[in-house]
Amino acid sequence: SQQGEEDPQALSIQEGENATMNCSYKTSINNLQWYRQNSGRGLVHLILIRSNEREKHSGRLRVTLDTSKKSSSLLITASRAADTASYFCAGKVQGAQKLVFGQGTRLTINP
Amino acid sequence: EAGVTQFPSHSVIEKGQTVTLRCDPISGHDNLYWYRRVMGKEIKFLLHFVKESKQDESGMPNNRFLAERTGGTYSTLKVQPAELEDSGVYFCASSQGLGPNYEQYFGPGTRLTVT
């Protein structure tokens, strides 16, 4: 299977703390994208990191990519209640256009 | 600018019936993708259109699923006849181009329940 894995599957922290989610994948990728899904809603694109990049920032988001370990991490700093959602990583398969998703991390921010 | 839209948002049908899902991509996006998430599993790729042509159908589960994109605008995904294991959320996505710099933007999904 080409599907990835995310760790942890669920994370609960206090508002203001930082949240780190990890993702591992099995196939070679061109880029890795992170998405957020609020309950019952669609996937919202957060950030894209190319395979030749190691780190990328966007607002309170920081993404790292280690292609040698086939892993990525998403850090959300100064978390807010509104960050409560499921977060998915998705690698764009090399030589194809499809995304291969991880199982997702359910993040809960407690006020 | 409108995002990817999908219709209906939720469909409940009986086993053996037919259902057609629709996706309208972001205007100007030639690339359209279908994905689905069945209960407890990961989101999985179904197929990819470039304009009206099927570029990659490797994820289509069986011949009960038929995707079309006549005219290269909106797309439909028909399930005929539906089975219980087809229940899940069907997502559509679109992208402006190919290659490592292009994001795929997803619609809200259609929740399909087969009873």
Short mmCIF file of C-alpha atoms in Angstrom, two decimals:
data_model
loop_
_atom_site.label_atom_id
_atom_site.label_comp_id
_atom_site.label_asym_id
_atom_site.label_seq_id
_atom_site.Cartn_x
_atom_site.Cartn_y
_atom_site.Cartn_z
CA SER A 1 0.00 0.00 0.00
CA GLN A 2 1.22 3.53 -0.75
CA GLN A 3 -0.88 5.08 1.99
CA GLY A 4 0.87 7.06 4.69
CA GLU A 5 0.58 7.11 8.43
CA GLU A 6 0.07 9.94 10.85
CA ASP A 7 1.11 10.20 14.42
CA PRO A 8 -0.52 10.73 16.79
CA GLN A 9 -4.01 9.70 15.74
CA ALA A 10 -5.44 12.06 18.33
CA LEU A 11 -3.93 14.99 20.19
CA SER A 12 -5.50 17.13 22.90
CA ILE A 13 -3.74 20.24 24.19
CA GLN A 14 -4.50 23.50 25.98
CA GLU A 15 -5.11 26.69 24.08
CA GLY A 16 -1.87 28.58 23.59
CA GLU A 17 0.30 25.48 23.48
CA ASN A 18 2.03 24.25 20.36
CA ALA A 19 0.76 21.21 18.48
CA THR A 20 3.02 18.91 16.50
CA MET A 21 1.74 16.25 14.14
CA ASN A 22 3.88 13.80 12.22
CA CYS A 23 3.36 12.03 8.96
CA SER A 24 5.24 9.21 7.27
CA TYR A 25 4.79 8.04 3.73
CA LYS A 26 5.95 5.09 1.68
CA THR A 27 6.30 6.22 -1.90
CA SER A 28 8.47 8.82 -3.62
CA ILE A 29 6.81 12.20 -3.79
CA ASN A 30 7.08 15.52 -5.61
CA ASN A 31 5.52 17.50 -2.83
CA LEU A 32 3.66 17.06 0.42
CA GLN A 33 0.52 18.97 1.28
CA TRP A 34 -1.25 19.42 4.58
CA TYR A 35 -4.99 19.79 4.85
CA ARG A 36 -7.43 20.58 7.63
CA GLN A 37 -10.92 19.20 7.91
CA ASN A 38 -13.42 20.66 10.31
CA SER A 39 -16.16 18.31 11.42
CA GLY A 40 -18.43 17.43 8.53
CA ARG A 41 -16.79 19.82 6.14
CA GLY A 42 -14.39 19.64 3.22
CA LEU A 43 -10.62 19.63 3.15
CA VAL A 44 -8.97 23.03 3.43
CA HIS A 45 -5.51 23.35 1.94
CA LEU A 46 -2.99 24.64 4.48
CA ILE A 47 0.48 24.45 3.04
CA LEU A 48 2.56 22.75 0.35
CA ILE A 49 6.21 21.82 0.66
CA ARG A 50 8.16 20.60 -2.35
CA SER A 51 10.43 17.58 -2.18
CA ASN A 52 13.51 19.80 -2.56
CA GLU A 53 12.53 21.93 0.44
CA ARG A 54 13.24 21.09 4.05
CA GLU A 55 11.15 23.64 5.91
CA LYS A 56 8.37 26.07 5.16
CA HIS A 57 6.43 28.58 7.20
CA SER A 58 2.99 30.11 6.80
CA GLY A 59 1.66 32.22 9.65
CA ARG A 60 1.46 29.97 12.70
CA LEU A 61 2.24 26.89 10.64
CA ARG A 62 5.65 25.33 10.24
CA VAL A 63 6.17 22.29 8.07
CA THR A 64 9.29 20.18 7.76
CA LEU A 65 10.06 17.49 5.24
CA ASP A 66 12.73 14.79 5.45
CA THR A 67 12.73 12.85 2.21
CA SER A 68 15.45 10.48 3.42
CA LYS A 69 13.18 9.36 6.25
CA LYS A 70 10.01 9.86 4.21
CA SER A 71 8.48 11.91 6.95
CA SER A 72 6.99 15.33 7.56
CA SER A 73 5.81 17.28 10.54
CA LEU A 74 3.29 20.07 10.98
CA LEU A 75 3.72 22.45 13.88
CA ILE A 76 0.94 24.82 14.87
CA THR A 77 2.17 27.45 17.28
CA ALA A 78 0.07 29.32 19.85
CA SER A 79 -2.93 27.09 19.24
CA ARG A 80 -6.47 28.43 19.31
CA ALA A 81 -9.82 26.78 19.89
CA ALA A 82 -10.58 27.31 16.20
CA ASP A 83 -7.66 25.02 15.30
CA THR A 84 -9.70 22.06 16.53
CA ALA A 85 -10.02 19.84 13.47
CA SER A 86 -8.58 16.79 11.75
CA TYR A 87 -5.31 17.29 9.94
CA PHE A 88 -4.16 15.22 6.99
CA CYS A 89 -0.91 14.99 5.12
CA ALA A 90 -0.97 14.04 1.46
CA GLY A 91 2.01 13.26 -0.72
CA LYS A 92 1.90 13.86 -4.45
CA VAL A 93 3.19 10.66 -5.98
CA GLN A 94 6.22 11.06 -8.23
CA GLY A 95 5.36 10.33 -11.83
CA ALA A 96 1.63 10.74 -11.18
CA GLN A 97 -0.79 13.42 -10.10
CA LYS A 98 -2.61 11.61 -7.34
CA LEU A 99 -2.30 12.39 -3.66
CA VAL A 100 -1.70 9.64 -1.12
CA PHE A 101 -3.20 10.54 2.23
CA GLY A 102 -2.33 9.69 5.78
CA GLN A 103 -5.02 8.57 8.21
CA GLY A 104 -5.16 11.97 9.85
CA THR A 105 -4.66 13.41 13.31
CA ARG A 106 -7.64 14.58 15.32
CA LEU A 107 -6.53 17.74 17.14
CA THR A 108 -8.55 19.14 20.03
CA ILE A 109 -7.69 22.50 21.56
CA ASN A 110 -9.11 22.92 25.04
CA PRO A 111 -9.96 26.47 26.11
CA GLU B 1 -13.67 33.24 -6.64
CA ALA B 2 -15.88 30.22 -6.02
CA GLY B 3 -14.21 27.07 -4.78
CA VAL B 4 -14.86 23.49 -5.79
CA THR B 5 -18.53 22.67 -5.34
CA GLN B 6 -20.19 19.29 -5.06
CA PHE B 7 -23.78 18.16 -5.26
CA PRO B 8 -25.54 16.72 -3.42
CA SER B 9 -24.00 17.17 0.00
CA HIS B 10 -25.62 13.99 1.22
CA SER B 11 -27.33 11.10 -0.54
CA VAL B 12 -29.07 8.11 0.98
CA ILE B 13 -29.96 5.28 -1.38
CA GLU B 14 -30.81 1.62 -1.20
CA LYS B 15 -28.51 -1.13 -2.30
CA GLY B 16 -28.92 -1.75 -6.01
CA GLN B 17 -29.98 1.80 -6.85
CA THR B 18 -28.04 4.29 -8.91
CA VAL B 19 -26.55 7.55 -7.69
CA THR B 20 -24.85 10.32 -9.61
CA LEU B 21 -22.54 12.76 -7.89
CA ARG B 22 -21.56 16.05 -9.45
CA CYS B 23 -18.46 18.19 -9.10
CA ASP B 24 -17.84 21.69 -10.39
CA PRO B 25 -14.15 22.56 -10.25
CA ILE B 26 -12.67 26.00 -9.78
CA SER B 27 -13.11 27.95 -12.98
CA GLY B 28 -10.12 27.55 -15.27
CA HIS B 29 -8.80 24.42 -13.60
CA ASP B 30 -8.20 21.78 -16.25
CA ASN B 31 -7.33 19.09 -13.71
CA LEU B 32 -10.11 17.40 -11.79
CA TYR B 33 -9.74 14.55 -9.31
CA TRP B 34 -12.09 12.25 -7.46
CA TYR B 35 -11.21 10.75 -4.08
CA ARG B 36 -13.24 8.89 -1.50
CA ARG B 37 -13.06 7.99 2.14
CA VAL B 38 -14.91 4.91 3.23
CA MET B 39 -15.58 4.28 6.90
CA GLY B 40 -12.44 4.01 8.98
CA LYS B 41 -10.09 4.14 6.04
CA GLU B 42 -7.82 6.74 4.49
CA ILE B 43 -8.85 9.12 1.75
CA LYS B 44 -8.04 7.31 -1.48
CA PHE B 45 -7.60 8.49 -5.05
CA LEU B 46 -10.12 7.35 -7.64
CA LEU B 47 -9.24 9.11 -10.88
CA HIS B 48 -7.87 12.20 -12.59
CA PHE B 49 -9.18 14.14 -15.58
CA VAL B 50 -7.25 16.58 -17.69
CA LYS B 51 -9.98 18.56 -19.37
CA GLU B 52 -12.35 15.88 -20.69
CA SER B 53 -9.77 13.09 -20.85
CA LYS B 54 -9.24 10.46 -18.17
CA GLN B 55 -5.56 10.66 -17.32
CA ASP B 56 -5.42 8.11 -14.53
CA GLU B 57 -8.19 5.70 -13.54
CA SER B 58 -6.02 3.48 -11.38
CA GLY B 59 -8.04 4.08 -8.23
CA MET B 60 -11.48 3.20 -9.58
CA PRO B 61 -12.61 0.20 -7.53
CA ASN B 62 -14.66 -1.64 -10.15
CA ASN B 63 -16.85 -1.20 -13.21
CA ARG B 64 -19.83 -0.11 -11.14
CA PHE B 65 -18.21 3.31 -11.04
CA LEU B 66 -18.31 5.56 -14.09
CA ALA B 67 -16.83 9.04 -14.20
CA GLU B 68 -17.38 11.52 -16.99
CA ARG B 69 -16.35 15.06 -17.74
CA THR B 70 -18.03 15.96 -20.99
CA GLY B 71 -16.89 19.34 -22.29
CA GLY B 72 -14.10 19.49 -19.76
CA THR B 73 -16.03 21.50 -17.18
CA TYR B 74 -18.03 19.75 -14.48
CA SER B 75 -17.71 16.04 -13.78
CA THR B 76 -20.10 13.33 -12.70
CA LEU B 77 -19.41 10.11 -10.87
CA LYS B 78 -22.09 7.48 -11.22
CA VAL B 79 -22.35 4.40 -9.06
CA GLN B 80 -24.56 1.70 -10.58
CA PRO B 81 -25.65 -0.46 -8.86
CA ALA B 82 -24.63 0.81 -5.46
CA GLU B 83 -23.42 -1.64 -2.83
CA LEU B 84 -23.19 -1.24 0.94
CA GLU B 85 -19.40 -0.91 0.84
CA ASP B 86 -19.70 2.15 -1.38
CA SER B 87 -20.86 4.20 1.59
CA GLY B 88 -18.46 6.99 2.45
CA VAL B 89 -17.53 10.53 1.56
CA TYR B 90 -16.66 11.31 -2.04
CA PHE B 91 -14.40 14.29 -2.56
CA CYS B 92 -13.66 16.18 -5.71
CA ALA B 93 -10.58 18.34 -6.16
CA SER B 94 -9.16 20.52 -8.87
CA SER B 95 -5.82 22.07 -9.69
CA GLN B 96 -4.68 24.73 -12.10
CA GLY B 97 -1.72 22.79 -13.38
CA LEU B 98 0.45 19.78 -12.95
CA GLY B 99 3.84 19.47 -11.29
CA PRO B 100 5.13 19.96 -7.76
CA ASN B 101 4.06 23.57 -7.32
CA TYR B 102 0.34 23.10 -7.74
CA GLU B 103 -2.07 22.51 -4.89
CA GLN B 104 -5.20 20.45 -5.18
CA TYR B 105 -8.23 22.27 -3.85
CA PHE B 106 -10.98 20.11 -2.46
CA GLY B 107 -14.72 20.45 -2.40
CA PRO B 108 -16.88 19.83 0.67
CA GLY B 109 -17.58 16.24 -0.33
CA THR B 110 -20.72 14.20 -0.87
CA ARG B 111 -21.63 11.83 1.91
CA LEU B 112 -23.11 8.69 0.35
CA THR B 113 -25.02 6.26 2.50
CA VAL B 114 -26.11 2.96 0.96
CA THR B 115 -28.66 1.05 3.01
#
